[in-house]
Coordinates of C-alpha atoms and ligand atoms in Angstrom, one line a residue:
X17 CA -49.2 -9.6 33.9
X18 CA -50.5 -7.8 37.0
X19 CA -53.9 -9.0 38.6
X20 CA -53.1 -12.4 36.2
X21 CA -55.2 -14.5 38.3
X22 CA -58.5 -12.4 38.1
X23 CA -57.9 -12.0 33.7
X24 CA -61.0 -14.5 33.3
X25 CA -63.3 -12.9 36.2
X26 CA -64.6 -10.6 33.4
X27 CA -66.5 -13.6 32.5
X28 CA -69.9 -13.9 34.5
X29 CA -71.8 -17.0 35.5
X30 CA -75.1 -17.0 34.7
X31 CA -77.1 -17.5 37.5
X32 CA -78.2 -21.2 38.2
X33 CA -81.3 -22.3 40.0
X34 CA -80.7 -25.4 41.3
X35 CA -80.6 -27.1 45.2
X36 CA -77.4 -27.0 46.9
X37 CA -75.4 -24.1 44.2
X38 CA -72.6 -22.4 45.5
X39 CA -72.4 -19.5 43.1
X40 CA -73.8 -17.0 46.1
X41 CA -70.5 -19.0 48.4
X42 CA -67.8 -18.8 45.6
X43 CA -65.9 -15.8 47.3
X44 CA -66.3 -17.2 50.6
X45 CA -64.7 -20.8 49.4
X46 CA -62.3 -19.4 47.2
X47 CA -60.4 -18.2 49.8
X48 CA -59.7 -22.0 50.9
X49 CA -58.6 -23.3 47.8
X50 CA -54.6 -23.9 47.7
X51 CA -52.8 -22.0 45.5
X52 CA -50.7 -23.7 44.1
X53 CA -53.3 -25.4 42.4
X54 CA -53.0 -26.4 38.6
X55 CA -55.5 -29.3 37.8
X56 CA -59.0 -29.3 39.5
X57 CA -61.7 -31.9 39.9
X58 CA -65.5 -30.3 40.4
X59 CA -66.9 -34.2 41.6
X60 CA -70.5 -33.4 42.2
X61 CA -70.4 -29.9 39.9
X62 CA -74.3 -29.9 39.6
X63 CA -75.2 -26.4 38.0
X64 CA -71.3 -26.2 37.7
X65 CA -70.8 -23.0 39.4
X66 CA -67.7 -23.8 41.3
X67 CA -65.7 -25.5 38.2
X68 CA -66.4 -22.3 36.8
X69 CA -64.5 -20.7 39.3
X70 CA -61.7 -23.3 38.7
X71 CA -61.6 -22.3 35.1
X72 CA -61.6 -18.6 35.9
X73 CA -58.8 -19.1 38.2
X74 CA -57.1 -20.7 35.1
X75 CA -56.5 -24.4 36.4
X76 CA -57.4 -27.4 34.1
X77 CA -60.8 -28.7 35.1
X78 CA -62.3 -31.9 35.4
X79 CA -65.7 -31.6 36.0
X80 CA -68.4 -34.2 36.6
X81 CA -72.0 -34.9 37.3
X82 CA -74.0 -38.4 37.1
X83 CA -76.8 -36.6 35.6
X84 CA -76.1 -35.6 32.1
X85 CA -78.2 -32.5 32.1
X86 CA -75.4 -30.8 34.4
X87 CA -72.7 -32.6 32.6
X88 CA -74.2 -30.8 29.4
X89 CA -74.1 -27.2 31.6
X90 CA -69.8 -28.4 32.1
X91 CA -70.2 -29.4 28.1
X92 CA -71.0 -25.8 27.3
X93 CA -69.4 -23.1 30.1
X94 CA -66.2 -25.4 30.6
X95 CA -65.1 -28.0 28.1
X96 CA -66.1 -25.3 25.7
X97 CA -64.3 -22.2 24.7
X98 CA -65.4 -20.6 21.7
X99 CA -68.4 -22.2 20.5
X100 CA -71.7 -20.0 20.8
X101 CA -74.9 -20.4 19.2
X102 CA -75.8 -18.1 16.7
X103 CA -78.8 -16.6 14.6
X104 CA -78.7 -19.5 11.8
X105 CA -78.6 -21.8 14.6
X106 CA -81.6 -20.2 16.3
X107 CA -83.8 -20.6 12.8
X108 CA -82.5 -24.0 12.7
X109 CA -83.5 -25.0 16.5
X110 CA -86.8 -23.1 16.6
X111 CA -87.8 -24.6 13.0
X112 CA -90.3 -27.0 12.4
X113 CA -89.2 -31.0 12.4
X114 CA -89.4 -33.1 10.0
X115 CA -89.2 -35.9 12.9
X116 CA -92.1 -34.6 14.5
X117 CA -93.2 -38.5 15.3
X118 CA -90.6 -39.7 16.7
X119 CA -90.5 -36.6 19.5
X120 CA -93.8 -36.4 21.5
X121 CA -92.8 -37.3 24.5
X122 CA -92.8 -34.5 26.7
X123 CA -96.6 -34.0 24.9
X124 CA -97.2 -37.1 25.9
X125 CA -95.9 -37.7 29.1
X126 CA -96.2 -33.8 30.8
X127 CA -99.2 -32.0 29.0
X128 CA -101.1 -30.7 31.9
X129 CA -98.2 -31.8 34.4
X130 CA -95.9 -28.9 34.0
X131 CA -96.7 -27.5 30.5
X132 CA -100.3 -26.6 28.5
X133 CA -99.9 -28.9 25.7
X134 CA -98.7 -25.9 22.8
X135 CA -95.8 -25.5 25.2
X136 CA -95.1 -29.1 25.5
X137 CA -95.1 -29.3 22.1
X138 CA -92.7 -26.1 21.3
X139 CA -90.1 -28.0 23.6
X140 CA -90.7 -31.4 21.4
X141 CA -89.8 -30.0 18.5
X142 CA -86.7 -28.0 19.9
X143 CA -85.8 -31.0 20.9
X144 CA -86.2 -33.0 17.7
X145 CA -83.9 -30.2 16.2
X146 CA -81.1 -30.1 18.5
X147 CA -78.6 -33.2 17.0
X148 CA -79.3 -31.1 13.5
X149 CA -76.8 -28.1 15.1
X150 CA -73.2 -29.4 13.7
X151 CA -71.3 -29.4 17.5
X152 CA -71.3 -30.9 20.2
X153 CA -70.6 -27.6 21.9
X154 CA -73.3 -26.2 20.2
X155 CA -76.1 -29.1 21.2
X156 CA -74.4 -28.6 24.9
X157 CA -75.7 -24.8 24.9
X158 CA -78.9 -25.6 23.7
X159 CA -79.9 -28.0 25.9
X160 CA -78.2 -26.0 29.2
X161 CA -80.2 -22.7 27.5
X162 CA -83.5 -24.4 27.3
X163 CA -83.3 -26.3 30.8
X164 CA -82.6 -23.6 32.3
X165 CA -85.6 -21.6 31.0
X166 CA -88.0 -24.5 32.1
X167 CA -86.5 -23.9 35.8
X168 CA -87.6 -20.4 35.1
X169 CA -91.2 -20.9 33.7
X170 CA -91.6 -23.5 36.8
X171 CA -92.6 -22.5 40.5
X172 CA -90.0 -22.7 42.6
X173 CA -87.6 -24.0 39.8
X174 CA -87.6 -27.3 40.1
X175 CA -90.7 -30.7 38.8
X176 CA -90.3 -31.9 42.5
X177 CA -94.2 -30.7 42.8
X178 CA -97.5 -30.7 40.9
X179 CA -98.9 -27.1 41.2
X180 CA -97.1 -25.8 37.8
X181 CA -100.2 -25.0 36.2
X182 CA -102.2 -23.9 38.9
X183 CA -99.9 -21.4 40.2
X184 CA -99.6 -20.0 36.6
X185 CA -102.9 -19.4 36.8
X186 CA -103.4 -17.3 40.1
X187 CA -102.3 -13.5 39.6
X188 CA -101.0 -13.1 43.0
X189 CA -98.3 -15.6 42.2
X190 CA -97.4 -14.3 38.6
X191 CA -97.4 -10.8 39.8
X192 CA -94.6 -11.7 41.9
X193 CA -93.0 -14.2 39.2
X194 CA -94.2 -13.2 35.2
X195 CA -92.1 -16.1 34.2
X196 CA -95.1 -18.3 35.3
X197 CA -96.7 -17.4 32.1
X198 CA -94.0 -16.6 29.3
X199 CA -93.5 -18.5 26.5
X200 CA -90.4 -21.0 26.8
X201 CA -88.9 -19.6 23.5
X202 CA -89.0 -15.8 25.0
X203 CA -87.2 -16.8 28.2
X204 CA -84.5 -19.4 26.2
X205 CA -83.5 -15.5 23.8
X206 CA -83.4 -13.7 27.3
X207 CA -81.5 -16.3 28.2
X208 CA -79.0 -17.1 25.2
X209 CA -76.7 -14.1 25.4
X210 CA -75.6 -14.5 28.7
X211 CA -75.0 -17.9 28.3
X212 CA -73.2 -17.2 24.7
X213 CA -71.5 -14.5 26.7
X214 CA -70.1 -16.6 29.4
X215 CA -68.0 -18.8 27.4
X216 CA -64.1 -18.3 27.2
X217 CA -61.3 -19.8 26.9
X218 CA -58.7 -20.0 29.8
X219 CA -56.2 -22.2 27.8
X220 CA -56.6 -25.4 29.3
X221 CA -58.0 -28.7 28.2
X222 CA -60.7 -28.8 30.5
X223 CA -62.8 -32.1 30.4
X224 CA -66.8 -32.8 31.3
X225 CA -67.8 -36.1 32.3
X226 CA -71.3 -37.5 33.1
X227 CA -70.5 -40.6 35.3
X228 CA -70.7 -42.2 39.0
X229 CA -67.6 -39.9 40.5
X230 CA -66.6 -43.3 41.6
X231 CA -66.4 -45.2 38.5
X232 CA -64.4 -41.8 37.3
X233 CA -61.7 -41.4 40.1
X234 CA -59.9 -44.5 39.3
X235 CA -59.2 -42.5 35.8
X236 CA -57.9 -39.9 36.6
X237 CA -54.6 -38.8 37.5
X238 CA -53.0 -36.1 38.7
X239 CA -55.2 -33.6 40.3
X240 CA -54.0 -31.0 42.8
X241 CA -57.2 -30.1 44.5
X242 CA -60.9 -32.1 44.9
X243 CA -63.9 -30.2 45.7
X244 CA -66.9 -32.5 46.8
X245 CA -70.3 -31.0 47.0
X246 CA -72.2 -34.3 47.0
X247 CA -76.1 -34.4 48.3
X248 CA -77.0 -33.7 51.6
X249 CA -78.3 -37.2 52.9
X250 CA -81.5 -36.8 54.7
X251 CA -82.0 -33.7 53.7
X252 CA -82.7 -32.3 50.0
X253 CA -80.9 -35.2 48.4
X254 CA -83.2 -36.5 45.7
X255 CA -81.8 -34.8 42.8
X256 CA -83.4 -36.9 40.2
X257 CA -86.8 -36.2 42.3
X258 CA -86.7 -32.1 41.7
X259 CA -85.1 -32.3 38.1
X260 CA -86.5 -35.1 36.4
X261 CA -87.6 -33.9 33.9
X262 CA -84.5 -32.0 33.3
X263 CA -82.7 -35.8 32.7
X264 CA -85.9 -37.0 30.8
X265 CA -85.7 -33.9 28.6
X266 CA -81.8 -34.1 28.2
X267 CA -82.0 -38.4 27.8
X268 CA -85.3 -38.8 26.1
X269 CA -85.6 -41.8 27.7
X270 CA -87.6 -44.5 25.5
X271 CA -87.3 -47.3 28.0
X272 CA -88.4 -45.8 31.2
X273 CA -91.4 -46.0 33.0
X274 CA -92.6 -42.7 34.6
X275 CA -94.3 -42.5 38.2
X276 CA -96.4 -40.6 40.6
X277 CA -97.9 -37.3 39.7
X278 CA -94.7 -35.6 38.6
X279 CA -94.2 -38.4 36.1
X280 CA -90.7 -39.0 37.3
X281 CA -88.3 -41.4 35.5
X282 CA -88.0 -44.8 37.0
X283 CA -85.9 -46.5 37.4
X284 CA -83.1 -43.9 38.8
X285 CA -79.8 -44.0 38.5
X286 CA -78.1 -45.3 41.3
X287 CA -76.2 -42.4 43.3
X288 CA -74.8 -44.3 46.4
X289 CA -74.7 -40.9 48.2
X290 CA -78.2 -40.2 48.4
X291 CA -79.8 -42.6 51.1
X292 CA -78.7 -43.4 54.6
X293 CA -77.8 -47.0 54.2
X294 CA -75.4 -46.5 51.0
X295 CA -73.9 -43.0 52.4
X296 CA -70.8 -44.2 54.6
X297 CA -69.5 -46.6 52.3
X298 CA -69.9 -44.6 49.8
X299 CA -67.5 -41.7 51.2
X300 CA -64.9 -44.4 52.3
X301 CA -65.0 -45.3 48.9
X302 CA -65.1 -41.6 47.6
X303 CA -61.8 -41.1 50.0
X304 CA -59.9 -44.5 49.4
X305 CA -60.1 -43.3 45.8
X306 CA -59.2 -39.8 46.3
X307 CA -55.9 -41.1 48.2
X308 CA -53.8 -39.5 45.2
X309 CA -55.4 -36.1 45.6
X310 CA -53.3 -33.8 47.8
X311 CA -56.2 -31.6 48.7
X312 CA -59.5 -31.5 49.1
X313 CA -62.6 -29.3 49.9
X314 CA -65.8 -31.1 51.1
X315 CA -68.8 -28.7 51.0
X316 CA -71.2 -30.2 53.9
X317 CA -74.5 -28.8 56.0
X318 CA -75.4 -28.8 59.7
X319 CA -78.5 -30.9 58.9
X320 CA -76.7 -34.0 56.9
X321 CA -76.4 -37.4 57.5
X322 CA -73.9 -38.5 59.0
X323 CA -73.1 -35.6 61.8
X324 CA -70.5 -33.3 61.6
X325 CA -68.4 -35.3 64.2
X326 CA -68.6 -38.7 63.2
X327 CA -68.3 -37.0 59.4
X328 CA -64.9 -35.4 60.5
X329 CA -63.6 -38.7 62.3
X330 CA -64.2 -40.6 58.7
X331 CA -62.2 -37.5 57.1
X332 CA -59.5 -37.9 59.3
X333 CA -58.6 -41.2 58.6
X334 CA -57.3 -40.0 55.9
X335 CA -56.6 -35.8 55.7
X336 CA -55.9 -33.1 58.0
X337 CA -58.6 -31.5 58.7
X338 CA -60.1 -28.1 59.8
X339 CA -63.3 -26.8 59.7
X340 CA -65.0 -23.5 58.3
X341 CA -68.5 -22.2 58.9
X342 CA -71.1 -20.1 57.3
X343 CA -74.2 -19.2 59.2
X344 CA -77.2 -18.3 56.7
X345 CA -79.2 -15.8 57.7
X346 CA -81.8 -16.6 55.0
X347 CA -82.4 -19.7 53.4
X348 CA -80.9 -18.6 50.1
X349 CA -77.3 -20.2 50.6
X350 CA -76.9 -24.3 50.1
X351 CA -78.9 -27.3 49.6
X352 CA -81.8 -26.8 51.6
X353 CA -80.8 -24.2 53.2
X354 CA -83.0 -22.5 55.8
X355 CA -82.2 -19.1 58.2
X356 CA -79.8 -20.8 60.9
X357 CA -78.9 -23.5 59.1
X358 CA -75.1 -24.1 58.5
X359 CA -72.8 -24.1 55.5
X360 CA -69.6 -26.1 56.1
X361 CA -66.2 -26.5 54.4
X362 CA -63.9 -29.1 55.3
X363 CA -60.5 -27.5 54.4
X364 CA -58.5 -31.5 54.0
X365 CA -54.7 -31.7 53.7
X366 CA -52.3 -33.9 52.9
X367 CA -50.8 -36.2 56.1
X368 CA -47.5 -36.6 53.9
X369 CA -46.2 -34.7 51.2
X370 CA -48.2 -35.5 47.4
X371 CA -46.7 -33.6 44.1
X372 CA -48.1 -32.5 42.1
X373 CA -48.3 -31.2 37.9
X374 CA -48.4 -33.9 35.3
X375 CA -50.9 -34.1 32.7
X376 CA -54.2 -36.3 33.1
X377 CA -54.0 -40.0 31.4
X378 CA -57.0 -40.1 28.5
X379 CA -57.6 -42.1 25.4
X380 CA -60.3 -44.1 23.8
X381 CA -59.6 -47.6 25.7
X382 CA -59.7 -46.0 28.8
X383 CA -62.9 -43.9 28.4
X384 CA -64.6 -47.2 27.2
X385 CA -63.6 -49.0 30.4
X386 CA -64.6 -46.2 32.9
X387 CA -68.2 -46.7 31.6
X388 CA -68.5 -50.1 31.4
X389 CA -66.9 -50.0 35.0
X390 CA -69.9 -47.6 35.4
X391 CA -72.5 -49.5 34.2
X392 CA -71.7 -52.9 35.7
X393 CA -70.9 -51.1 39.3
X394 CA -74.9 -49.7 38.3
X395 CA -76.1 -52.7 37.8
X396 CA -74.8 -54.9 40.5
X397 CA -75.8 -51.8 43.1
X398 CA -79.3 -51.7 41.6
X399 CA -79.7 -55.8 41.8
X400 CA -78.7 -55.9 45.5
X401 CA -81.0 -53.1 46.4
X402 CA -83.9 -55.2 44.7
X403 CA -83.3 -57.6 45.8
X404 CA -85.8 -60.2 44.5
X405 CA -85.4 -63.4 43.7
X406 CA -84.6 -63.1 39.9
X407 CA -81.8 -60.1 40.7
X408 CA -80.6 -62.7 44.0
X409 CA -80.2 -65.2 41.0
X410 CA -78.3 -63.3 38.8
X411 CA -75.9 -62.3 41.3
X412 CA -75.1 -65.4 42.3
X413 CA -74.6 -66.5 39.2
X414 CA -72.1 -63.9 38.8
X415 CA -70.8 -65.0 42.1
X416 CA -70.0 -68.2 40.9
X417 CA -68.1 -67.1 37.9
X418 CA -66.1 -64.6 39.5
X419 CA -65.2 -67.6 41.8
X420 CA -64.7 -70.0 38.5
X421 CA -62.2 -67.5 37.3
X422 CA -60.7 -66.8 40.6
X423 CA -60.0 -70.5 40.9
X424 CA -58.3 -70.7 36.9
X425 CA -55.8 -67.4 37.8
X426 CA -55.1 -69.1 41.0
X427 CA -54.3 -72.2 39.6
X428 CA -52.4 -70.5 36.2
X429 CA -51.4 -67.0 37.8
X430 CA -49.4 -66.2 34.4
X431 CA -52.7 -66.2 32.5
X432 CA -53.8 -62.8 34.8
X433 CA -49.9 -61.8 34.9
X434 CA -49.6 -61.7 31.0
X435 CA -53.5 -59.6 31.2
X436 CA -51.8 -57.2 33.8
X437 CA -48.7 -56.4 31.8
X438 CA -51.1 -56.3 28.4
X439 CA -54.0 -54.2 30.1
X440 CA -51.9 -51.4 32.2
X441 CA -52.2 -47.4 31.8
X442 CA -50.2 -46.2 28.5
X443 CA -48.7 -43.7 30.6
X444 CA -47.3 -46.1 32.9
X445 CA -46.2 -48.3 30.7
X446 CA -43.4 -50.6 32.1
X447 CA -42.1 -54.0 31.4
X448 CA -40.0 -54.7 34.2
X449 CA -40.3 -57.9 36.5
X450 CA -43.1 -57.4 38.7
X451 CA -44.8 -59.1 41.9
X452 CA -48.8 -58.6 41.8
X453 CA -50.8 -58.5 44.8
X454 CA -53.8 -59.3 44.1
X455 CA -57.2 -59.1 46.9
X456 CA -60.5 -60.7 47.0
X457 CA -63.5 -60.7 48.8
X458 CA -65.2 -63.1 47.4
X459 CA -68.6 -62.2 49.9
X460 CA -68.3 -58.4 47.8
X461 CA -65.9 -58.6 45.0
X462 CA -67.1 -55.0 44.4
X463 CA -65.5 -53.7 47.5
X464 CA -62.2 -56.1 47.6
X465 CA -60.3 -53.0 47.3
X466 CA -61.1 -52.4 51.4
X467 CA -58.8 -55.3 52.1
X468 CA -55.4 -53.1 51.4
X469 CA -56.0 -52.1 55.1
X470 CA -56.5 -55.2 56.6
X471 CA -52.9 -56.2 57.2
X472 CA -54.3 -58.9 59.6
X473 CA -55.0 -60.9 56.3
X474 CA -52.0 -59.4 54.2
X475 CA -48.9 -60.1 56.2
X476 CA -49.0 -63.8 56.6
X477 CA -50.1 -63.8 53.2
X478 CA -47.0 -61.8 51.8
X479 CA -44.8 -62.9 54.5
X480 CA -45.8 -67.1 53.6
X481 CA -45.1 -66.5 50.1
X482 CA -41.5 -65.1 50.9
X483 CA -41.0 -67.9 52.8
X484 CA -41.3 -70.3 50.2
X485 CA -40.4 -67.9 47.5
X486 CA -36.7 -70.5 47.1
X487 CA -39.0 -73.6 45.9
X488 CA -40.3 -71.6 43.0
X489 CA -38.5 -72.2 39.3
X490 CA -37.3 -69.4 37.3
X491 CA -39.3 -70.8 34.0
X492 CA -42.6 -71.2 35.8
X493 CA -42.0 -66.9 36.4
X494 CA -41.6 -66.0 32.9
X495 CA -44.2 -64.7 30.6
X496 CA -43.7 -63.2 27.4
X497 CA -46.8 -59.9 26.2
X498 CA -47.3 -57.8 23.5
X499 CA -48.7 -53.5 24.1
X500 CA -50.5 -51.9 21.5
X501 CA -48.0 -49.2 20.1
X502 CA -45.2 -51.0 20.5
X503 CA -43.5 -53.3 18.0
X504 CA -41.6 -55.7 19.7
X505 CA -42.5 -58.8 22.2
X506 CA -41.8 -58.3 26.0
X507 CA -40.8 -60.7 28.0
X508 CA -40.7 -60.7 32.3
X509 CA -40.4 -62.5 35.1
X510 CA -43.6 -62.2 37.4
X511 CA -45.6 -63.9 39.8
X512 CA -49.0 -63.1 42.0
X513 CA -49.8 -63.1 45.8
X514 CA -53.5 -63.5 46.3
X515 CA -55.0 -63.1 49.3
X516 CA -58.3 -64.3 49.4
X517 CA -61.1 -63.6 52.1
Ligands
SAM605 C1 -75.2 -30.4 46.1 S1 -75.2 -30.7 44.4 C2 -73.8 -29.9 43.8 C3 -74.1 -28.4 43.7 C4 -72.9 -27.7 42.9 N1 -71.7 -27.6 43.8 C5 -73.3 -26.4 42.5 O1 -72.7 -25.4 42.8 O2 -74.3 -26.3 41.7 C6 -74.8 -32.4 44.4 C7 -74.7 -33.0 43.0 O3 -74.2 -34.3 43.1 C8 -74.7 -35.1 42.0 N2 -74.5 -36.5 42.3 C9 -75.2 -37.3 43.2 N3 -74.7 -38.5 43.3 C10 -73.6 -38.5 42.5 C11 -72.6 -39.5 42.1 N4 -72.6 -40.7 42.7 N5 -71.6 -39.1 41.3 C12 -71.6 -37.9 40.7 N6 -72.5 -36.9 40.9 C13 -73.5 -37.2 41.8 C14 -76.2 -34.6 41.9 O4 -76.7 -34.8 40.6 C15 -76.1 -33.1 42.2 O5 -76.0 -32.3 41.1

C-alpha cells in the first residue's frame, strides 16, 4: 500500500495535559527515530503520547510508567484495540453504588481541597462502579477519561497547588477557563468520544506495564529502538507532587498517609530519577540495562541535572552520540518549559552492530518475578534513604543472609548451578555444559551487576580458576535438573567462578 506508514495517522491523540508531554514535539522527534524499527519501548511514556506515535507508525509497543494512572492511559490508547465504552456502560458507571461505604475517600480526604463536597462525592461513586464494567480495557478508559477531566476542572491541570477552589470562584479566572466550574460528569461525555475514537488496532501485541523501568528492562527482549523521557532532575521532577491525586484516585490507597495542604500520598514510590543524589546511578543503571537496545532517543532539557556535557560523556560510554535542539519560544513545549529554554534529543547509536526482530519473552513466571524484583529493589531503596535505626537493622539483617547464602553456594556451587539451569528464560532454554560467572558486592549486592566492568577484579579471578581448572574431578561437575515443560531429566557438566568484592 502507498503512504503504508501514515494508515494509522487517521487516528488522533487526544490532547494530554500533563508536565514534560511531547505530543506538540512528535513531528519534530519523529524524524529521528530509525526506520527500520519494529519493536518500541516508550520507558517513561507519562501521558503516553509518544508510544502513540510508535503504535501509529505500526511497531509493537512496550510502554511503561511507574505510576499506574499513565500505565492505565497505555491500558486504554495502546494495549487496547477495539474496546470502547459505550452507553450501557455509561448508565452503569454514573449509577448509584451499592458500595457507597467502602468509597469515601476522595469525600473524605479532598472536600474543600480540590472539589465542593457533591463533586467529591460524584467521583466516589464513579469510582465504586468502575471494577462493575466487565474489561480491563474498559476500566482502563474510564479511569484515563475521568483523570483526565479532573486535570481539566483543576487550575493549571495539575493538585501540585491549593487554590482549586478559590480560583473557581473568581470570574476573571473562569471567564478565561469555564472548566473551573463544570460538573466532572459533563467534561468526562465531552471527553469520552475522543478518547473512544482514538482507539485502533495496528496489529501488534502491544504491552502496558506500570513498573520501575529498571526492574522492567531486564525483561524484556528484543527491542529495536528506546525512547527515554524520564524527569527533568532539578527541575519539574516531582511527578507524584502535581498528580497525586491522579495515583490516589487510580490506587485508592487504604494504607497511606496523606500530607501537607494538597493531601499528597506518603509514602511515594521510589523513582531513582527524580533527586540529585539517586540521578547518575540511576542512568548508568538505565544504560547498563539498555546494552541490548540498538537505539535509543533520550528526550533531555537545558535546565536538568546533570548538564548537557557531563550528561553526553555518561552517554558515550556506551552510544554514539549526536545532539538535536529545539529552542521554545513559549513555555508551551516540555517539562517545565519556559521561552528560551531548550528541548534536547540525544539521537544514541549502536558502537557495534545489534540485530534486531524476534519476538519479546512473556509468561506468567516471569511477570511474577519482574514485580517482586520491583518491590524488593522498592523496598531496599526506600530503607537506605530512611535510614533510621529500625530500616539500618533490617538491612543488615539482610546483609548477613545474603552473606549466609553467599558462603553455602560457595561452598556447594552445584546447589546455585542446578537453580541456574532450573530458573533460566523459556526462550533460552539450553542444557548444555556451562561455566557461570557469578559477581558480588557484598557492600551493595543491589548494584553487583557494576562489577562486569571492573576487569581489575575479573581477570585474576577467571584467569586463577583456569589455572587450576586440571585439579577439578569430572563427578564433582555434574548436576542432573528438571524444566517445567519438558518431560525428561537433564543432566550437565557445570561449575561457577565467583568473584567476590
Ligand atoms: C517527562 S515525563 C514523560 C512524558 C511523556 N514522554 C509524555 O509525552 O507525556 C516522565 C515520566 O517518568 C515517570 N517516571 C519517573 N520515574 C520513573 C521510573 N523510575 N520508572 C518509570 N517511570 C518513571 C513519571 O511518572 C513521568 O510520567
Amino acid at each position: 500500500m502507498l503512504f503504508e506508514e501514515y494508515q494509522y495517522f487517521q487516528y488522533q491523540f487526544p490532547e494530554p495535559q500533563y508536565l514534560g508531554a511531547k505530543h506538540t514535539l512528535l513531528p519534530w522527534i519523529n524524524q529521528f527515530i530509525p526506520k527500520n524499527t519494529k519493536i518500541a519501548l516508550d520507558a517513561f511514556a507519562g501521558s503516553q503520547s509518544v508510544g502513540y506515535l510508535f503504535k501509529q507508525l505500526g511497531y509493537k509497543v512496550i510502554t511503561n510508567d511507574f505510576l499506574n494512572f499513565n500505565n492505565q492511559i497505555g491500558k486504554a490508547l495502546i494495549e487496547n484495540s477495539d474496546i470502547k465504552l459505550e452507553k450501557d456502560d455509561l448508565q452503569l458507571l454514573f449509577q448509584p453504588s451499592n458500595n457507597k461505604d467502602k468509597f469515601k475517600l476522595i469525600e473524605e480526604i479532598f472536600t474543600n481541597v480540590f472539589f465542593e463536597r457533591e463533586e467529591a462525592e460524584f467521583l466516589d461513586n464513579f469510582r465504586a462502579n468502575i471494577p462493575l464494567l466487565d474489561s480491563d480495557y474498559k476500566q482502563a478508559l474510564a479511569f484515563t477519561v475521568i483523570n483526565r477531566s479532573m486535570t481539566r476542572k483543576i487550575t493549571m491541570g495539575h493538585f501540585g497547588h491549593t487554590q482549586a477552589l478559590v480560583y473557581a470562584n473568581d470570574p476573571e479566572r473562569v471567564k478565561r477557563n469555564r472548566s473551573l466550574i463544570r460538573p466532572i460528569k459533563e467534561i468526562f461525555e465531552e471527553l469520552l468520544p475522543k478518547y473512544n475514537n482514538a482507539i485502533f488496532d495496528n496489529k501488534q501485541d502491544n504491552q502496558s506495564y506500570n513498573l520501575n523501568i529498571l526492574a522492567l528492562l531486564p525483561n524484556i527482549e528484543n527491542v529495536d529502538l528506546a525512547y527515554f523521557d524520564p524527569p527533568y532532575c532539578d527541575s519539574h521532577a516531582d511527578y507524584q507532587g502535581f498528580y497525586h491525586l491522579l495515583e490516589t484516585y487510580t490506587e485508592y490507597w487504604k494504607e497511606k498517609d496523606f500530607v501537607n495542604g494538597i493531601k499528597r500520598y506518603e509514602p511515594q514510590r521510589f523513582s531513582g530519577f527524580d533527586k540529585k543524589r539517586d540521578v547518575i546511578s540511576s542512568f548508568e543503571k538505565l544504560f547498563e540495562l539498555s546494552e541490548n537496545i540498538p537505539n535509543w532517543l533520550i528526550s533531555y532539557n537545558n535546565r536538568s541535572y546533570p548538564g548537557i556535557e557531563e550528561f553526553e560523556k555518561l552517554i558515550s560510554k556506551y552510544r554514539n552520540v549526536k545532539i538535536e535542539t529545539k529552542t521554545y519560544q513559549n513555555g508551551r513545549g516540555g517539562k517545565g518549559s519556559v521561552a528560551g529554554s531548550q528541548e534536547i534529543l540525544f539521537v544514541c547509536s549502536p558502537k557495534k552492530k545489534h540485530s534486531v526482530g524476534a519476538p519479546i519473552v512473556s509468561n506468567n513466571h516471569k511477570e511474577q518475578s519482574v514485580n517482586e524484583g520491583h518491590i524488593s529493589y522498592e523496598i531496599i531503596e526506600k530503607m537506605k534513604d530512611r535510614n533510621d535505626p529500625f530500616c539500618m537493622d533490617v538491612l543488615t539483617t539482610l546483609k548477613n543472609e545474603k552473606l549466609q547464602i553467599l558462603k553455602e553456594v560457595q561452598e556447594n556451587p552445584k546447589t546455585l548451578a542446578t537453580w541456574l539451569y532450573e530458573n533460566q528464560g523459556e526462550m533460552r532454554f539450553g542444557s548444555e555444559n556451562r561455566l557461570f560467572l557469578v559477581l558480588v558486592d557484598t557492600d551493595d549486592f543491589g548494584n553487583s551487576w557494576k562489577l562486569k566492568r571492573n576487569l581489575d577484579l575479573l581477570k585474576p579471578a577467571i584467569l586463577n580458576y583456569l589455572d587450576n581448572f586440571k585439579n577439578k574431578k569430572i563427578d564433582d561437575l555434574q548436576v542432573n535438573f528438571e524444566f517445567k515443560g519438558k518431560p525428561q531429566p537433564f543432566t550437565a557438566l557445570t561449575d561457577i567462578i565467583f568473584v567476590v568484592k
